[in-house]
């Protein structure tokens, strides 16, 4: 355990705070804050533990539940002090993403021993809390934003796995993974870093898309006659 | 077991009916009714059992599957008799919420022994079926409505846990929890009870939010020069 | 195992491709493609394994992760060649649905021995990958389309279960299930096959619905006086 457990508390608390901030954007009441804080803070890690087949972390250590509730209450009484809550959501989410992708990779590696599973586990569980938060609250998904997001989680998880394989001490491997993920996501937020996105046309509306394909086929058929 | 098992059937059947009513609002076919009924009726309990690490209830007792299918078929042929299906969704959801928050707390307590975990488990699993229903069907989430919702689930679960700790007989503890949750949610539906919601401004659109923060910083920078 | 394992790879690869195509419609970057491919390709099967209480398939065989990543990369570089990506989504989804409903039924039957659980498992896990893909990407849900969808999954799963109970050889039972599901979904896509949908009025907006019910009651009260 050692230093890794700190990542866990850090990731949960920060994700919980983003959930509570989103609750404030939706003007929910205090229990809505707590629910979204728990969903965001504990959702990704719950899935991680279920998939790994280990006991769910907050069932074993109910302190995590109180961490989420605390973050929700704190946010409820202080969110009005923030200039731009959405910016805070993005930055706290970045710090939490970095903590959780490394912790997911750490736990994935410890349980399965497979570097591929560990990297995927880090990426997925870091992203899923935020994805669930945005879906449940009806916010635009961070996942669909243009700046680098998933790549930062993947790079952080992979950096940790590589640093561990290279024989670094646990604390150093953790710091390497965290720095890689947070650095990359910070650059994306500050400088608008993007990967080359899929450059072709965006999708048409579903029905328009089917209609267009139908017309093209009809035109081709007419030409052939 | 005893009386608690009745809560389970009641919660599943009523949640299934709300899923089917939402399917009728979306004008799905009968299989869509069954799918939404199963998702709503069994979704929250499935998560509860996975998180508790016990066998999923409907895999052990496939009768629950038939209960959901039955509720879906019944709704398919009778929903047109209802004056306001959305009102029925809200009221059946209230009765199901009360059953499921108590049953979730009961099962959580039986498996983990932790009152905190039991209360959270009751609240989460009671809410998640409805949340999934609304997301999948594209309905406005009950969670985001103004009247008290999550608090009723939390109070019901906590009341059961407290009544059990106080040494009440199982049936009495169950009735206490059910009455607390259903009473509070009923009051919310009839009298529009709300908790003080987060009173500051609602969130701006994500992009507008970032833009506004950028402008404020620019203005502050100009003032400083 | 034998022939059934092929279904698993087929379903995962095809669902992954639909996830990547949806990512291209949303103009995500390559890591977004990979994430949506994994979510769609492995999401339904992950839930299936969790519910059945068996080890999650891709944790045991990380090759599935690479299959999804490969499908995502392939799609990233070839999606612009397609005339109508949305049509491809529907057809690949049909082929994947057929594979996954049979495989889900096969695995459900092998683990639980219950034909009811097996049929439901086939239907649910075949549908859930696509449902998650559409929700996360903000696409209109295939589930809410008018043409037959869930029924095809249910019929495919049930056909496999019946064929197996009738003593057919594994390969034949699999082919029977696949043909039933894919044939029915193909007919739905080509000829617009539908089940009789719920024929009454669609749902009003949530608030309008409550308002209308309130007015009707008020009118009835006035008449009574």
Short mmCIF file of C-alpha atoms in Angstrom, two decimals, chain B residues 23-36 38-39 42 46 50 55-56 58-60 62 65-66 75-87 90 135-140 145 147, chain C residues 47 50-52 112 114 116-117 120-121 123-124 127-128 131 135 141 143-151 154 194-207 209-210 212-214 216-217 220:
data_model
loop_
_atom_site.label_atom_id
_atom_site.label_comp_id
_atom_site.label_asym_id
_atom_site.label_seq_id
_atom_site.Cartn_x
_atom_site.Cartn_y
_atom_site.Cartn_z
CA UNK B 23 -41.81 3.17 -22.58
CA UNK B 24 -45.41 4.07 -23.40
CA UNK B 25 -44.53 7.77 -23.33
CA UNK B 26 -41.81 6.96 -25.90
CA UNK B 27 -44.27 4.78 -27.89
CA UNK B 28 -41.98 1.75 -27.90
CA UNK B 29 -43.15 -1.73 -28.83
CA UNK B 30 -43.85 -4.49 -26.33
CA UNK B 31 -40.25 -5.70 -26.20
CA UNK B 32 -39.11 -2.14 -25.51
CA UNK B 33 -41.62 -2.11 -22.64
CA UNK B 34 -40.13 -5.31 -21.26
CA UNK B 35 -36.56 -4.07 -21.61
CA UNK B 36 -37.23 -0.76 -19.85
CA UNK B 38 -36.39 -4.95 -16.48
CA UNK B 39 -33.78 -2.20 -16.55
CA UNK B 42 -33.83 -4.90 -11.65
CA UNK B 46 -28.37 -5.67 -9.61
CA UNK B 50 -22.71 -6.66 -7.31
CA UNK B 55 -25.21 -13.41 -6.11
CA UNK B 56 -27.45 -11.17 -8.22
CA UNK B 58 -32.73 -12.33 -10.31
CA UNK B 59 -30.11 -14.84 -11.43
CA UNK B 60 -30.90 -16.87 -8.32
CA UNK B 62 -35.73 -15.90 -12.19
CA UNK B 65 -37.72 -11.56 -14.50
CA UNK B 66 -41.28 -12.74 -14.98
CA UNK B 75 -48.91 -1.66 -18.62
CA UNK B 76 -48.84 -2.12 -22.40
CA UNK B 77 -52.53 -2.98 -22.38
CA UNK B 78 -53.73 -0.55 -19.73
CA UNK B 79 -51.61 2.61 -19.94
CA UNK B 80 -54.18 4.30 -22.20
CA UNK B 81 -56.67 4.18 -19.31
CA UNK B 82 -54.51 6.50 -17.24
CA UNK B 83 -55.24 10.18 -17.24
CA UNK B 84 -51.68 11.37 -16.71
CA UNK B 85 -49.05 8.72 -17.17
CA UNK B 86 -46.31 11.02 -15.91
CA UNK B 87 -48.14 11.51 -12.61
CA UNK B 90 -44.01 9.82 -10.13
CA UNK B 135 -31.28 8.30 -19.03
CA UNK B 136 -31.97 5.39 -21.38
CA UNK B 137 -35.40 6.71 -22.34
CA UNK B 138 -34.24 10.30 -22.65
CA UNK B 139 -36.72 11.57 -20.03
CA UNK B 140 -35.97 14.48 -17.69
CA UNK B 145 -36.53 17.70 -10.20
CA UNK B 147 -38.99 18.40 -4.98
CA UNK C 47 -21.92 -6.57 -17.31
CA UNK C 50 -20.30 -9.45 -13.48
CA UNK C 51 -23.94 -10.49 -13.21
CA UNK C 52 -23.09 -14.14 -13.78
CA UNK C 112 -26.80 -20.80 -14.38
CA UNK C 114 -31.76 -21.51 -16.26
CA UNK C 116 -35.12 -17.82 -18.54
CA UNK C 117 -31.94 -16.27 -17.18
CA UNK C 120 -32.67 -12.44 -20.62
CA UNK C 121 -28.90 -12.44 -20.36
CA UNK C 123 -31.03 -9.95 -24.77
CA UNK C 124 -29.65 -7.57 -22.16
CA UNK C 127 -28.38 -4.49 -26.20
CA UNK C 128 -26.40 -2.80 -23.44
CA UNK C 131 -27.17 1.55 -25.41
CA UNK C 135 -25.73 7.49 -24.31
CA UNK C 141 -30.48 5.52 -28.99
CA UNK C 143 -33.26 1.27 -28.61
CA UNK C 144 -35.74 4.09 -29.26
CA UNK C 145 -35.82 3.54 -33.04
CA UNK C 146 -39.09 2.25 -34.44
CA UNK C 147 -37.82 -0.87 -36.22
CA UNK C 148 -37.53 -4.18 -34.40
CA UNK C 149 -34.36 -4.31 -32.30
CA UNK C 150 -34.75 -5.82 -28.84
CA UNK C 151 -37.09 -8.48 -30.21
CA UNK C 154 -34.62 -11.88 -27.61
CA UNK C 194 -41.99 -3.05 -36.70
CA UNK C 195 -43.99 -4.58 -33.90
CA UNK C 196 -47.28 -2.92 -33.17
CA UNK C 197 -46.00 -0.02 -31.10
CA UNK C 198 -47.88 1.36 -28.16
CA UNK C 199 -50.66 3.02 -30.13
CA UNK C 200 -52.02 5.59 -27.72
CA UNK C 201 -50.75 9.16 -27.49
CA UNK C 202 -47.06 9.87 -26.89
CA UNK C 203 -46.06 11.33 -23.54
CA UNK C 204 -46.39 15.05 -23.01
CA UNK C 205 -43.44 16.99 -21.67
CA UNK C 206 -43.07 16.14 -17.99
CA UNK C 207 -44.27 19.53 -16.73
CA UNK C 209 -48.19 16.40 -18.21
CA UNK C 210 -48.51 17.38 -14.56
CA UNK C 212 -52.81 18.84 -17.70
CA UNK C 213 -53.65 16.39 -14.92
CA UNK C 214 -54.11 19.28 -12.51
CA UNK C 216 -58.59 17.93 -15.52
CA UNK C 217 -59.05 17.40 -11.81
CA UNK C 220 -64.07 17.65 -12.68
#
